[in-house]
CSV table of C-alpha atoms in Angstrom, one decimal:
chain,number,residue,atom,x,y,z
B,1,UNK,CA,92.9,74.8,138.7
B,2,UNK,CA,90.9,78.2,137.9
B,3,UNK,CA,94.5,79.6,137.5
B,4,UNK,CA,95.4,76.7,134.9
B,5,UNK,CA,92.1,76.9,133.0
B,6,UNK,CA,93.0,80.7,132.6
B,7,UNK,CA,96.5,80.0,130.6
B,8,UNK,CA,94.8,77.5,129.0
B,9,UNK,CA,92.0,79.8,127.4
B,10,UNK,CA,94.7,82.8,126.7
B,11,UNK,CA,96.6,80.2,124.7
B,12,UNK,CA,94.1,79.3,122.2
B,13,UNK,CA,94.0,83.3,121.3
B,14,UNK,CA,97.8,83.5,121.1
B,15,UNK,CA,98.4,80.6,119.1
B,16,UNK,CA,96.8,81.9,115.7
B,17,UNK,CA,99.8,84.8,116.2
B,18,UNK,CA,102.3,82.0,115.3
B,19,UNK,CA,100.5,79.0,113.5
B,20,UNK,CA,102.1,78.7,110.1
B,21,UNK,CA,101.5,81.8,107.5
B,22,UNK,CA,98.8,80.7,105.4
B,23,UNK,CA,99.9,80.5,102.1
B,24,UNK,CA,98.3,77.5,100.1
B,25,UNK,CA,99.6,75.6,97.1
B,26,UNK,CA,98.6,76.9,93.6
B,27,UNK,CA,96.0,75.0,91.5
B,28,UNK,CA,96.7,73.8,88.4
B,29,UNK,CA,96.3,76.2,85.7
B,30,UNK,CA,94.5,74.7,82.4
B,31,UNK,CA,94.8,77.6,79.9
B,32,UNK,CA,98.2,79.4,78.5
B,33,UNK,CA,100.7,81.7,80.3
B,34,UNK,CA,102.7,84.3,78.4
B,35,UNK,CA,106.2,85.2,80.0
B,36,UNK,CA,106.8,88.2,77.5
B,37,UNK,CA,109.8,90.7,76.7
B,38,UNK,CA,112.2,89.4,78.9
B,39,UNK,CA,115.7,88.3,78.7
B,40,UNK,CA,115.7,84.4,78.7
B,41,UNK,CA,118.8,82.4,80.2
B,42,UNK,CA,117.9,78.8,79.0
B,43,UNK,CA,119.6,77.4,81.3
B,44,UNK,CA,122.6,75.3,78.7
B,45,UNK,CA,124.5,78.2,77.9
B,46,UNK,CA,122.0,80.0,75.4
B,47,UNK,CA,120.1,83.7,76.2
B,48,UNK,CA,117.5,85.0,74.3
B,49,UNK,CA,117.2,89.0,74.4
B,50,UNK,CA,113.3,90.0,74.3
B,51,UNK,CA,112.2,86.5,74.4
B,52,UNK,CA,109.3,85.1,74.9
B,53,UNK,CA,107.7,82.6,76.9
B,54,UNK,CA,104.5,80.2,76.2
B,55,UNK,CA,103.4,77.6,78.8
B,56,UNK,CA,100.2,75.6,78.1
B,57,UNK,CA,98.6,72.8,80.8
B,58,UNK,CA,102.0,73.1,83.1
B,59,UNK,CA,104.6,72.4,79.8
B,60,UNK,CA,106.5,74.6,78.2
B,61,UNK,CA,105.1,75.0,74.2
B,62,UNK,CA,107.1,78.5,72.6
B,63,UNK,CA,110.6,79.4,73.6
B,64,UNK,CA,112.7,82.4,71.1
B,65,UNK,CA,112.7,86.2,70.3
B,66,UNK,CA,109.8,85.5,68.1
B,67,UNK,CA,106.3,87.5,68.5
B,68,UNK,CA,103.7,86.4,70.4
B,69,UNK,CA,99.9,86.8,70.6
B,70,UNK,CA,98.5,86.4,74.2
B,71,UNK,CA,94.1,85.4,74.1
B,72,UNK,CA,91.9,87.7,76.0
B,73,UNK,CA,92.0,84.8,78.7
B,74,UNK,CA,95.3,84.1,78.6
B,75,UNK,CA,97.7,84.5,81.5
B,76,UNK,CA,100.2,87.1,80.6
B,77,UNK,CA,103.1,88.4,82.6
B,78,UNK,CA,105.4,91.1,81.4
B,79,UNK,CA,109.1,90.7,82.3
B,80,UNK,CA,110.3,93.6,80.3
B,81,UNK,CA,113.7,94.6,81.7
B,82,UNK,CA,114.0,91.8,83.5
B,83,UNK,CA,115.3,88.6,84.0
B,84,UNK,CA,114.0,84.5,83.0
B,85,UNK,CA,115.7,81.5,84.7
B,86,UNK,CA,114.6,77.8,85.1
B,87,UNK,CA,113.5,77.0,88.4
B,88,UNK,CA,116.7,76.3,90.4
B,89,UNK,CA,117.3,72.5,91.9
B,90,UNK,CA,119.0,71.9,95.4
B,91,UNK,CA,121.0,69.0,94.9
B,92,UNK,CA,121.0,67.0,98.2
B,93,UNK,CA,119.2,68.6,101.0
B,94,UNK,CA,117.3,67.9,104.2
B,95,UNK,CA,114.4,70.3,103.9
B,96,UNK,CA,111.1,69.1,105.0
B,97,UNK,CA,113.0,66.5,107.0
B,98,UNK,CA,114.9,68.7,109.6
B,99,UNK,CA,113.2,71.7,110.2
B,100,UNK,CA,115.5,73.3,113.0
B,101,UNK,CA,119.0,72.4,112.9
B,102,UNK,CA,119.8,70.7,116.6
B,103,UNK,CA,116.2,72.4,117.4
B,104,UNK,CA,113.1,70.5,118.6
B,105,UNK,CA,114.1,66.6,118.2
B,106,UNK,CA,109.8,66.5,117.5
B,107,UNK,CA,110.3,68.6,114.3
B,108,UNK,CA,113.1,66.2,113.0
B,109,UNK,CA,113.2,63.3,111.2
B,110,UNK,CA,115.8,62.6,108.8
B,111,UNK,CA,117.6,59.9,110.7
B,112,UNK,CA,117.1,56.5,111.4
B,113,UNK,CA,118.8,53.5,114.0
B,114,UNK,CA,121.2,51.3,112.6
B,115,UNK,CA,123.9,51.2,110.2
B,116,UNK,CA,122.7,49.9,107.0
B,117,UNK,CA,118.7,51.1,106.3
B,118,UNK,CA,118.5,51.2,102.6
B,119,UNK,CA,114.9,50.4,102.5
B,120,UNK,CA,114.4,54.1,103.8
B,121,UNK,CA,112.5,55.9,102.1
B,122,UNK,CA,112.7,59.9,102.7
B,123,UNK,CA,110.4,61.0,100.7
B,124,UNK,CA,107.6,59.5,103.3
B,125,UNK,CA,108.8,61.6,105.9
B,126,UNK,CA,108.9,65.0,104.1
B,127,UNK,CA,107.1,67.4,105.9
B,128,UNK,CA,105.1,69.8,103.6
B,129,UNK,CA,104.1,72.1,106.2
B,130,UNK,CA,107.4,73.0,106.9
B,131,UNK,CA,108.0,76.4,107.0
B,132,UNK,CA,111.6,76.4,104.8
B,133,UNK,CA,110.1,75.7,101.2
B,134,UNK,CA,108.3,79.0,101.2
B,135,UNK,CA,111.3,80.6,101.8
B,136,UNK,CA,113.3,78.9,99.1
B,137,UNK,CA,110.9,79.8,96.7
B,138,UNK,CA,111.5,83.4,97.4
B,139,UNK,CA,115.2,82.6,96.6
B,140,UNK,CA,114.1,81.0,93.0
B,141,UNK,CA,114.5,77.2,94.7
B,142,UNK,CA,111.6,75.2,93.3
B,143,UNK,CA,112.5,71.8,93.0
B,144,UNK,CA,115.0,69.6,96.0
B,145,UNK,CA,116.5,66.2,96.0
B,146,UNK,CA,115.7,65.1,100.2
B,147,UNK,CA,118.2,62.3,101.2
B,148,UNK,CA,118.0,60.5,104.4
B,149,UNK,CA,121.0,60.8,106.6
B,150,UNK,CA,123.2,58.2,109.5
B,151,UNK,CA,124.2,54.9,109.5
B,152,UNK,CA,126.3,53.8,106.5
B,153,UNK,CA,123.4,53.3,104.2
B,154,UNK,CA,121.1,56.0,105.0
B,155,UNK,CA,118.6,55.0,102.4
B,156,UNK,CA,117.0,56.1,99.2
B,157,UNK,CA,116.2,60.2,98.2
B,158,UNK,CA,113.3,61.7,96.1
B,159,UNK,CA,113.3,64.8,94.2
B,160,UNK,CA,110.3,67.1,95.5
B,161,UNK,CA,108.7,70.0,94.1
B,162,UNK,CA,108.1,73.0,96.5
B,163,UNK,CA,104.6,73.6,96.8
B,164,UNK,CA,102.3,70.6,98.1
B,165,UNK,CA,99.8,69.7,100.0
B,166,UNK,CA,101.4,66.7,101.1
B,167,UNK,CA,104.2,64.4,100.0
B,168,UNK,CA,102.3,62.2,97.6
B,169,UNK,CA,101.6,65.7,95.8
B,170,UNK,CA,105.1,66.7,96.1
B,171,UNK,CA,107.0,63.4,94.8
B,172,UNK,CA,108.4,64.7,91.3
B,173,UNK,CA,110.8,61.9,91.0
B,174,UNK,CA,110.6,59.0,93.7
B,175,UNK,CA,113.1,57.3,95.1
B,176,UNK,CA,116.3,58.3,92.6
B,177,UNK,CA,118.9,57.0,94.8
B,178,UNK,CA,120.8,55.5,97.3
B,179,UNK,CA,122.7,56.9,99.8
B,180,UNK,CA,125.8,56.0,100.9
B,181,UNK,CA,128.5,57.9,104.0
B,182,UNK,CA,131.9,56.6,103.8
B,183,UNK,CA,134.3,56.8,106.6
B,184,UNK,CA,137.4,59.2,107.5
B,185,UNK,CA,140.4,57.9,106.6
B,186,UNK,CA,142.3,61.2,108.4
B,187,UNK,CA,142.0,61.6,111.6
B,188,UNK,CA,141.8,65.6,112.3
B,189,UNK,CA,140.5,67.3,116.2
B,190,UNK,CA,137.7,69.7,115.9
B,191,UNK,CA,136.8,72.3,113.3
B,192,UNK,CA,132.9,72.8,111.3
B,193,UNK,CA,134.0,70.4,108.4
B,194,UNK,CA,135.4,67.7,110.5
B,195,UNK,CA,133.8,67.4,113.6
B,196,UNK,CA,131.3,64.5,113.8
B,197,UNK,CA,130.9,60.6,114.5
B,198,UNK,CA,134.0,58.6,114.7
B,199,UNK,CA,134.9,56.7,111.4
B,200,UNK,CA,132.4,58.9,109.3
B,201,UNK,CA,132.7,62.0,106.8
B,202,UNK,CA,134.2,64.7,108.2
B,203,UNK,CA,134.9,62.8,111.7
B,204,UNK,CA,137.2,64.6,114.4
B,205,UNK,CA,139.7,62.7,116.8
B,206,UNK,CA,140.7,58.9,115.8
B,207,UNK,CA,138.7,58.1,112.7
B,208,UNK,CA,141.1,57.2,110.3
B,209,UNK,CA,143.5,54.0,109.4
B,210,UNK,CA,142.5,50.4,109.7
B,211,UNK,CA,139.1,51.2,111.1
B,212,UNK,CA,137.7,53.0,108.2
B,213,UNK,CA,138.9,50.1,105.7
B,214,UNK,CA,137.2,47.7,108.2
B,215,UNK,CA,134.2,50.0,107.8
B,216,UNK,CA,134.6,50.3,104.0
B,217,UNK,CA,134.9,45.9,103.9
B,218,UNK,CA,131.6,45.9,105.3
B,219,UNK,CA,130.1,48.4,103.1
B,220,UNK,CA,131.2,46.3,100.2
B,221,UNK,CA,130.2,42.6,101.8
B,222,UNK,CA,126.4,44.4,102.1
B,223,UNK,CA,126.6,45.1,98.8
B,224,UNK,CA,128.0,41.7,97.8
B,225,UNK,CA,125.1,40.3,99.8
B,226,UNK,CA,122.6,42.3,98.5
B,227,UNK,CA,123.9,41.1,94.5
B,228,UNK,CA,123.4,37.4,95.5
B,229,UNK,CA,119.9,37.9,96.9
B,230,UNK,CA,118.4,39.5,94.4
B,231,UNK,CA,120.3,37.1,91.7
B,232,UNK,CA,118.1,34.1,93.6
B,233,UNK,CA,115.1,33.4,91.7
B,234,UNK,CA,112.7,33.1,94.8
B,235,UNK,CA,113.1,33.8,98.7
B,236,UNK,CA,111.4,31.7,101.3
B,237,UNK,CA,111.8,34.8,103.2
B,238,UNK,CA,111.5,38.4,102.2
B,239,UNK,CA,114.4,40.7,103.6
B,240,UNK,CA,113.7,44.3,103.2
B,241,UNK,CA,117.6,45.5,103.5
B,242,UNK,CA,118.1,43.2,100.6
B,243,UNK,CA,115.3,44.0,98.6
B,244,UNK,CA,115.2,47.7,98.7
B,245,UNK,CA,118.9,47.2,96.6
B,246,UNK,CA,116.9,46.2,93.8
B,247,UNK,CA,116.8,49.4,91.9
B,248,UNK,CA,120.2,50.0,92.3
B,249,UNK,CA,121.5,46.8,91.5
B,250,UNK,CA,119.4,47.1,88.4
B,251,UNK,CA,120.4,50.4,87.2
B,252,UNK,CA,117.3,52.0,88.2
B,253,UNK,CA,118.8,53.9,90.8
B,254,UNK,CA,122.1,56.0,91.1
B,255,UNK,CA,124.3,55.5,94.1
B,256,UNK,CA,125.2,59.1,96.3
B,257,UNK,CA,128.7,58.5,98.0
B,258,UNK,CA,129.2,61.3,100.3
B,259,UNK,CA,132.7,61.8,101.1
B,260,UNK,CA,135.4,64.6,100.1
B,261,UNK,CA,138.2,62.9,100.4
B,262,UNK,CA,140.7,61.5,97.7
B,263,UNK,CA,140.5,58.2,99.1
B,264,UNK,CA,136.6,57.9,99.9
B,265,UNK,CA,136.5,58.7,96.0
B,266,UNK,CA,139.2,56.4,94.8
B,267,UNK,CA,136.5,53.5,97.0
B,268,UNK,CA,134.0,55.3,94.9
B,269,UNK,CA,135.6,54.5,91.7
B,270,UNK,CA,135.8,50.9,93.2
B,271,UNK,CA,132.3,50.4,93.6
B,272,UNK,CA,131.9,51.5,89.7
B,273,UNK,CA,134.6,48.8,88.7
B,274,UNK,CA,133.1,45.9,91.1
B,275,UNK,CA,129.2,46.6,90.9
B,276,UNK,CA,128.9,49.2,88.0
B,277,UNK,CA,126.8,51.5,89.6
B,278,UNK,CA,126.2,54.9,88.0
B,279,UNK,CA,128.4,57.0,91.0
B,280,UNK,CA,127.5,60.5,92.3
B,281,UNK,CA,129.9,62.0,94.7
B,282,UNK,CA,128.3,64.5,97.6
B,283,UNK,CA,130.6,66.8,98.9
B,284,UNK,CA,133.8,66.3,96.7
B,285,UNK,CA,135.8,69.0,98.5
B,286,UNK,CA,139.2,67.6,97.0
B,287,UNK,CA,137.4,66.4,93.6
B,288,UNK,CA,139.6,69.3,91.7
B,289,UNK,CA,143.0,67.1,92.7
B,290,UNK,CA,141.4,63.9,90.5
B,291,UNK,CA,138.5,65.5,87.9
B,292,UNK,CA,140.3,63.2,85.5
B,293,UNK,CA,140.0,60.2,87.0
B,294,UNK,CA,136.8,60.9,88.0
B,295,UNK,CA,135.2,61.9,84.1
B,296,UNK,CA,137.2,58.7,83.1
B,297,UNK,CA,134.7,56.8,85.7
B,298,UNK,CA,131.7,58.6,84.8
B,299,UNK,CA,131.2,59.9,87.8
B,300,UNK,CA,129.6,63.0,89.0
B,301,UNK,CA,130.0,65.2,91.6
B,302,UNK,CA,127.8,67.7,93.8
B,303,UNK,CA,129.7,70.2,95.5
B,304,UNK,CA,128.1,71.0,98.7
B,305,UNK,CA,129.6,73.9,99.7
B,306,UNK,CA,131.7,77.0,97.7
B,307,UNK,CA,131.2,79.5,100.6
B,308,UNK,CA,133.6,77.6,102.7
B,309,UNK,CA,137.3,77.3,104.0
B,310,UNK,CA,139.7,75.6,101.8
B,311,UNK,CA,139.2,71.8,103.1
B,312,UNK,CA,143.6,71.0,103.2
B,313,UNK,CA,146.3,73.1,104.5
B,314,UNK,CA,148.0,73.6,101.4
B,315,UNK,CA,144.8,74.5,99.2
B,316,UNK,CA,144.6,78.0,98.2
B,317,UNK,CA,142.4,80.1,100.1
B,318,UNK,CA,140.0,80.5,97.4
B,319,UNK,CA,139.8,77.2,96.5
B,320,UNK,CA,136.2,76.0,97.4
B,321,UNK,CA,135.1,79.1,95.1
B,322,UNK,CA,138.2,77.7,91.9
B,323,UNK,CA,136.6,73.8,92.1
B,324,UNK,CA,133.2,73.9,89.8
B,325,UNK,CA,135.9,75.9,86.9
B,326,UNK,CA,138.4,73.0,87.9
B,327,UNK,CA,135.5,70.2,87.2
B,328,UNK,CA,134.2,72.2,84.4
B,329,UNK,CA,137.6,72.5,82.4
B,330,UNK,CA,138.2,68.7,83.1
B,331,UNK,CA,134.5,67.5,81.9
B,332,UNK,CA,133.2,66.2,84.7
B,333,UNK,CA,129.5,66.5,85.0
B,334,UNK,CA,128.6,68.3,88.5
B,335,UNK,CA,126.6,71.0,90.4
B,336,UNK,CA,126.6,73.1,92.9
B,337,UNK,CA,124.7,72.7,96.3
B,338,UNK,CA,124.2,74.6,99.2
B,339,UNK,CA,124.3,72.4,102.8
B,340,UNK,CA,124.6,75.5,105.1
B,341,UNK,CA,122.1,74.4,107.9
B,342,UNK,CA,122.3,78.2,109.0
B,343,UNK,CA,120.9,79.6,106.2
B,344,UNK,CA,118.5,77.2,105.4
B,345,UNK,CA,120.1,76.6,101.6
B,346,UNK,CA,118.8,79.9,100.2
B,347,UNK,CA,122.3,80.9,99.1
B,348,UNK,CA,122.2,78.4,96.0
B,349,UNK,CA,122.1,80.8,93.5
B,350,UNK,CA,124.9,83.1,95.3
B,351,UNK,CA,126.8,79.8,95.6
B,352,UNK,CA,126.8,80.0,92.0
B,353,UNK,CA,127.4,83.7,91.4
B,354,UNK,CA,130.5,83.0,93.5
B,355,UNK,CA,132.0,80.3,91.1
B,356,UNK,CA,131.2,82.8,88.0
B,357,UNK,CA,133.8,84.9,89.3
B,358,UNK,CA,136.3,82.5,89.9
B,359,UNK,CA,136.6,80.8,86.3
B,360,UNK,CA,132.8,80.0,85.5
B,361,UNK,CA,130.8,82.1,83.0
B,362,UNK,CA,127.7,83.3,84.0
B,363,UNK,CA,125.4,81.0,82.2
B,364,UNK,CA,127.9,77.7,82.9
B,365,UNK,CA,127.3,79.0,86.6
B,366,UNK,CA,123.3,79.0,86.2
B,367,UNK,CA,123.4,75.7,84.5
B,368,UNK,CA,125.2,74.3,87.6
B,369,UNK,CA,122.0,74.9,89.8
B,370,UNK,CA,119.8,74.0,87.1
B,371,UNK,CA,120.3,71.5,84.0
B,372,UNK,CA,123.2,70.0,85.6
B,373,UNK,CA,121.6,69.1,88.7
B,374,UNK,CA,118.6,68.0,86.7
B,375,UNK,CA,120.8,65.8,85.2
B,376,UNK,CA,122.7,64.0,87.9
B,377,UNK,CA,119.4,63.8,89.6
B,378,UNK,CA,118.1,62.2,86.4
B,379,UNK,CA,115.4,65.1,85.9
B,380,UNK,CA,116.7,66.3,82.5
B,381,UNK,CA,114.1,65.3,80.3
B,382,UNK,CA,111.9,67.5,82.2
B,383,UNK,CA,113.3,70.1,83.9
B,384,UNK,CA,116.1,72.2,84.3
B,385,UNK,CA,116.4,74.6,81.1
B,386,UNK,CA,113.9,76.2,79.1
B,387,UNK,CA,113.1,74.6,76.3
B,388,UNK,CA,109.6,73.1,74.8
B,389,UNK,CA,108.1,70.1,76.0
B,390,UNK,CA,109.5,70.6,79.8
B,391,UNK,CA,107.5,71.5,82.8
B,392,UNK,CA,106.8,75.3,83.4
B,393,UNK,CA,109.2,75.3,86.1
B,394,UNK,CA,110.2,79.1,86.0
B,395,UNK,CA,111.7,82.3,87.5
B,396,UNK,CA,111.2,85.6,86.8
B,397,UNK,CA,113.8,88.2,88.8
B,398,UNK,CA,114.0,91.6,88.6
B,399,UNK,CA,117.4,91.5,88.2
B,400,UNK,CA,120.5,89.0,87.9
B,401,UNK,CA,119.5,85.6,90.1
B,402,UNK,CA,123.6,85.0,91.0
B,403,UNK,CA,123.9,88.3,92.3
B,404,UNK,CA,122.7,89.4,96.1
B,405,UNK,CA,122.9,93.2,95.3
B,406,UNK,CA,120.1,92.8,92.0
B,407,UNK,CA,118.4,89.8,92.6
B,408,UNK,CA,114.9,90.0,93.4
B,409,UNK,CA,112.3,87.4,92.2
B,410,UNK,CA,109.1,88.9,91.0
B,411,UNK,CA,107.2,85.6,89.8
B,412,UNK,CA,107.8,82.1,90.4
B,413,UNK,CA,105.5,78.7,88.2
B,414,UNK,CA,105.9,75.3,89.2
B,415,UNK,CA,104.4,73.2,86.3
B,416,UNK,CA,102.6,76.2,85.4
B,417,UNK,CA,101.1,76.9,88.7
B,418,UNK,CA,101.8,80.6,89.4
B,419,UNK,CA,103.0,80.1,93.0
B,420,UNK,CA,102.5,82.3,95.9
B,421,UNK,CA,105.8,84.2,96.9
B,422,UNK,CA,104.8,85.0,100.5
B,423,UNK,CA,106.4,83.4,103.5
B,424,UNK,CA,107.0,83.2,107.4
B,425,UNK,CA,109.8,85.4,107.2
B,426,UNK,CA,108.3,88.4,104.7
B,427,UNK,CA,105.4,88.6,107.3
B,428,UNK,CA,107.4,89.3,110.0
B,429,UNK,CA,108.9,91.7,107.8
B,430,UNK,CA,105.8,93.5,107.0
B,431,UNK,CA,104.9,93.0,110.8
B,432,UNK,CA,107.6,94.6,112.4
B,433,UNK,CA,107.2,97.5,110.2
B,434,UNK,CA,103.9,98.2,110.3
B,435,UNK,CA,104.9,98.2,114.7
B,436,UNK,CA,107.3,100.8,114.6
B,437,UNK,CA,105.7,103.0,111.5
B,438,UNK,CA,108.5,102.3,108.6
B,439,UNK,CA,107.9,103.0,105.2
């Protein structure tokens, strides 16, 4: 007992070694912020050389070359030499839900029981304290679109800004969508892209054929279901399945259809033809082989992945890193996402500097991981370029933000908050230095 009381005692002095870093989220900032001298990517194609910046109470006010006259009070930072981006936007993401990949089941939670639980809601689950925002910031990430994951309807994803106390301060867009995982219809053994569940995205061993249409049947009959309810006037019972549809069913809400196959897209294109929901594809590996038939249907696509294998045989071997051109060229309205569990989704930005140098310009590359995302996510109107009336949500980097080699962010604002930079993984940076004496 003395010996357990002992361990006990030592513990309380060790934990404070590894508790969370304490870095607290930025107040809001009532007076103006000048961003001066720097060069501007707006974020839909234009830059501005020596431009200027003004934010006032979290919103954007002055955007140009023109001069500017910063208050004695005033906020100012100066980015001469350097470089001014919109906050970047991951797509679809699990951050704050999953905070170790196959880690401690206790630290997890972005999975529920049951095949069809569209009255999820993710954003009640998001975990503030996580340690993986922070991190993301550093990378120029300040704004994510958390979806739920399993079952067939996993539920309905919000768009959170990165630095909260909790989730009712982090909501930024409740609730945008619903989410929806097709099943397999090839049926491949093994392999990081298609090993999984039976019958579901990316499934190994005997997923495909008559099982997978089966599946897709009963997707559509929920659906159907779902219609009729919320068509009836009154219900002498409530069903929450039924009646979390609502906002889709009434075009408040977009529908997320993860799949990358041709055919899961072509069931897509189905469910904009029989329900006329406003379709966005997640993953879209094979989107390049039908980007016509897909702009023709208004549909949008988020590409989860360019750092990846080819997802066919016969593709090129480049041609995760040739899609976002392909989409581009054909009109289709997409972005580019980053769902590598390893790296936690920091690579966003270098997902992007990969596509600018494989058919993208520079800036169409940017505006894939920020205005374009904002608008699939249905953000536009305030974020996702720099331009007056939209929230401060800003960069500054030393150098360019797509490349590895330059990039360095000196100064991140989340609606105007200038937000702390520091995280778990800079500490035990400066930690391990300052332990074996390097400069």
């Amino acid at each position: 007992m003395k010996k357990l009381l002992t361990i006990c005692w030592l513990s309380c002095f060790a934990i404070p070694a590894f508790s969370q870093e304490v870095v607290y989220p930025a107040p809001d900032f009532k007076g103006k912020t000048f961003i001066t001298n720097g060069t501007i990517h707006v974020g839909n194609g234009t830059v501005i050389e020596n431009g200027n910046i003004v934010v006032n109470n979290g919103k954007i006010t002055t955007v140009g070359a023109s001069a500017v006259s910063p208050g004695s009070n005033d906020r100012v930072i100066d980015a001469k030499g350097k470089h001014i981006y919109p906050g970047l936007i991951l797509a679809n993401t699990d951050i704050g839900l999953k905070e170790i990949a196959n880690g401690v089941r206790a630290s997890n939670d972005f999975s529920e029981l049951g095949d069809f639980n569209s009255n999820i809601r993710s954003i009640v689950a998001y975990n503030t304290d996580s340690r993986v925002p922070a991190v993301l910031r550093s990378n120029g990430i300040l704004l994510a679109n958390i979806a739920p994951q399993g079952g067939v309807v996993s539920g309905s994803s919000s768009v959170v800004q990165l630095d909260a106390w909790n989730w009712e301060d982090a909501g930024y867009q409740n609730d945008i969508g619903m989410h929806v995982n097709l099943p397999s219809f090839i049926s491949r053994g093994g392999g990081r892209r298609f090993g999984g569940f039976p019958g579901f995205p990316g499934a190994g061993g005997d997923a495909g054929g008559s099982s997978a249409t089966e599946k897709v049947e009963e997707i559509k009959a929920f659906f159907r279901e779902a219609k009729a309810y919320i068509q009836e006037p009154t219900h002498s019972k409530i069903n929450l399945k039924l009646e979390a549809m609502r906002p889709l069913l009434e075009k408040k809400q977009k529908l997320f259809v993860h799949g990358d196959q041709i055919k899961q897209m072509l069931i897509a294109i189905d469910f904009v033809k029989e329900f006329g929901f406003d379709v966005v594809i997640v993953g879209g590996s094979e989107s390049f082989q039908m980007a016509d038939l897909l702009k023709a249907n208004n549909i949008s696509v988020i590409l989860d992945q360019c750092m990846n294998l080819p997802a066919l045989e016969d593709d090129d071997i480049d041609q995760p890193f040739k899609t976002p051109a392909a989409l581009q060229k054909a009109g289709v309205l997409y972005c580019i996402n980053d769902d590598d569990a390893n790296t936690r989704y920091r690579n966003l930005s270098y997902n992007a500097g990969i596509a600018a140098t494989f058919g993208l310009s520079k800036e169409e590359a940017l505006s894939a991981i920020t205005l374009n995302a904002a608008k699939i996510l249905g953000i536009d109107k305030r974020t996702g370029s720099l331009e007056v009336g939209k929230d401060a949500n800003i960069v500054v980097s030393d150098g360019d933000l797509l490349d590895p080699k330059s990039s360095n962010v000196s100064h991140i604002l989340i609606q105007g908050r200038m937000t702390s930079l520091d995280n778990k993984q800079r500490q035990l940076y400066e930690r391990y230095k300052h332990k074996y004496s390097l400069k």
